[in-house]
Amino acid sequence: MSAATRQIKVAPSLLAADLARPGEEVEHVYEAGADMLHIDVMDAHFAPNLSFGPAVVAALDKVCEIPISTHLMVDNPGQFIEPFAEAGSDDILFHVEIGSDQVKLARDIRNLGVRPGIALEMNTPAEAAAPLVGEVGILLVMTVKCRYAGQTFHPQPAAKIPTLRQMFGEEVDIAVDGGVDAANAEMLAAAGANVFVAGKAVFWADDPAGAIRELRSAGEAGLARKSSGLR
Ligand code: DX5
Ligand code: ZN
């Protein structure tokens, strides 16, 4: 694969959905063309918020026709990989900042039949992911603090995307998470990202389907720039 064959994917983030009717919201976005559903799990320790458990993933897995990407913002991800795998997660991502034996964690996730991934907080350098080269299928670059939907995009962390793409090659998905919208998606794709996690940009839009289309076309424009060698 090369930048020219990289696929742009839009992953609406459930945290920004109308949580009085999550099932309808999920059906709405996959009918609107979303590629993955991003579900943020927070334990009120690693991140100062408490969000969704395995029961929510299991309930949404019944109505969700697209892969579920579970973002664990928790101190002890090893405690949660089996319950979220059984609930129907297609990806399980943990944060490199948790320390502990990350290669073992990634392999445990893969042995459960789930694609392992790692997430990097804004100030964590790309090099922190080096031990996981060859062990994960998706990387997540945070461009906001781990806590809420609707925060302002921080461009600085995007500077690590070219290094991550160079380290991990073309086979992995590189996702950006936090304040992603049609205004920054082209730059992110040109830097080497191909998955846009989008909460506010999709779920708070008057026309979520149009928002997904705009994100995708901005990403494809960035890929075109990347493959034609333009900066
Ligand atoms: C923040 C979460 C993000 C967030 C994205 O802790 O990890 O997934 O929900 O939502 P927006 O796109 O609104 O920043
Ligand atoms: Zn997230």
Coordinates of N, CA, C and O and ligand atoms in Angstrom, one line a residue, residues 13 15-16 38 40 42 71 73 142 144-151 177-180 197-201, ligand 1:
S13 N -17.6 9.7 17.1 CA -17.4 9.4 18.5 C -18.7 9.5 19.3 O -19.2 10.5 19.5
L15 N -19.3 9.7 22.3 CA -19.4 10.6 23.5 C -20.1 11.9 23.1 O -20.7 12.5 24.0
A16 N -20.2 12.2 21.8 CA -20.8 13.5 21.4 C -22.3 13.2 21.0 O -23.0 14.2 20.6
H38 N -16.6 5.1 17.2 CA -15.5 5.2 18.2 C -16.2 5.4 19.6 O -17.1 6.2 19.7
D40 N -15.6 5.9 23.6 CA -14.6 6.3 24.6 C -15.0 5.7 26.0 O -16.1 5.9 26.5
M42 N -13.9 5.7 29.8 CA -13.1 6.5 30.8 C -13.4 6.0 32.2 O -14.6 5.7 32.5
H71 N -11.9 2.9 22.7 CA -10.8 3.7 23.1 C -10.7 3.6 24.7 O -11.5 4.3 25.3
M73 N -9.5 4.7 27.9 CA -8.8 5.8 28.7 C -8.9 5.4 30.2 O -9.7 5.9 31.0
M142 N -4.0 11.8 19.9 CA -4.9 12.7 20.6 C -4.6 14.1 20.3 O -3.4 14.5 20.4
V144 N -6.7 16.5 21.7 CA -7.4 17.2 22.8 C -7.0 16.4 24.1 O -6.5 15.3 24.0
K145 N -7.3 16.9 25.2 CA -7.1 16.2 26.5 C -8.2 15.1 26.5 O -9.3 15.2 26.1
C146 N -7.8 13.9 27.1 CA -8.7 12.8 27.3 C -9.8 13.2 28.3 O -9.5 13.3 29.5
R147 N -11.0 13.5 27.9 CA -12.0 13.8 28.8 C -13.4 14.0 28.2 O -14.4 13.3 28.5
Y148 N -13.6 15.0 27.3 CA -14.9 15.3 26.8 C -14.9 15.4 25.3 O -13.9 15.6 24.6
A149 N -16.1 15.4 24.7 CA -16.3 15.8 23.3 C -16.4 17.3 23.2 O -16.6 18.0 24.2
G150 N -16.2 17.9 22.0 CA -16.5 19.3 21.8 C -15.3 20.2 22.2 O -15.5 21.4 22.2
Q151 N -14.1 19.6 22.5 CA -13.0 20.5 22.8 C -12.4 21.1 21.6 O -12.6 20.6 20.5
D177 N -7.8 12.1 17.0 CA -9.0 12.1 17.9 C -9.0 13.4 18.7 O -8.2 13.5 19.6
G178 N -10.0 14.2 18.4 CA -10.2 15.4 19.2 C -10.3 16.7 18.4 O -9.2 17.2 17.9
G179 N -11.5 17.2 18.3 CA -11.6 18.5 17.5 C -11.4 18.3 16.0 O -11.2 19.3 15.4
V180 N -11.4 17.1 15.5 CA -11.2 16.9 14.1 C -12.5 17.4 13.3 O -13.6 17.1 13.7
V197 N -11.5 10.5 13.9 CA -12.5 10.3 15.0 C -13.2 11.7 15.1 O -12.5 12.7 15.2
A198 N -14.5 11.7 15.0 CA -15.2 13.0 15.0 C -16.5 12.9 15.8 O -17.4 12.1 15.5
G199 N -16.5 13.6 16.9 CA -17.7 13.6 17.8 C -18.5 14.8 17.4 O -19.5 14.7 16.7
K200 N -18.1 16.0 17.8 CA -18.9 17.2 17.6 C -19.1 17.5 16.1 O -20.2 17.8 15.7
A201 N -18.0 17.3 15.3 CA -18.1 17.6 13.8 C -19.3 16.8 13.2 O -19.9 17.2 12.2
Ligands
DX5_1 C1 -12.0 12.7 24.2 C2 -12.3 11.5 23.3 C3 -12.6 11.9 21.9 C4 -13.8 12.9 21.7 C5 -13.9 13.3 20.3 O1 -11.6 12.2 25.5 O2 -11.3 10.6 23.3 O3 -13.0 10.7 21.2 O4 -15.0 12.3 22.1 O5 -15.0 14.2 20.2 P1 -14.7 15.6 19.4 O6 -14.5 15.2 18.0 O7 -16.0 16.4 19.6 O8 -13.5 16.3 20.0

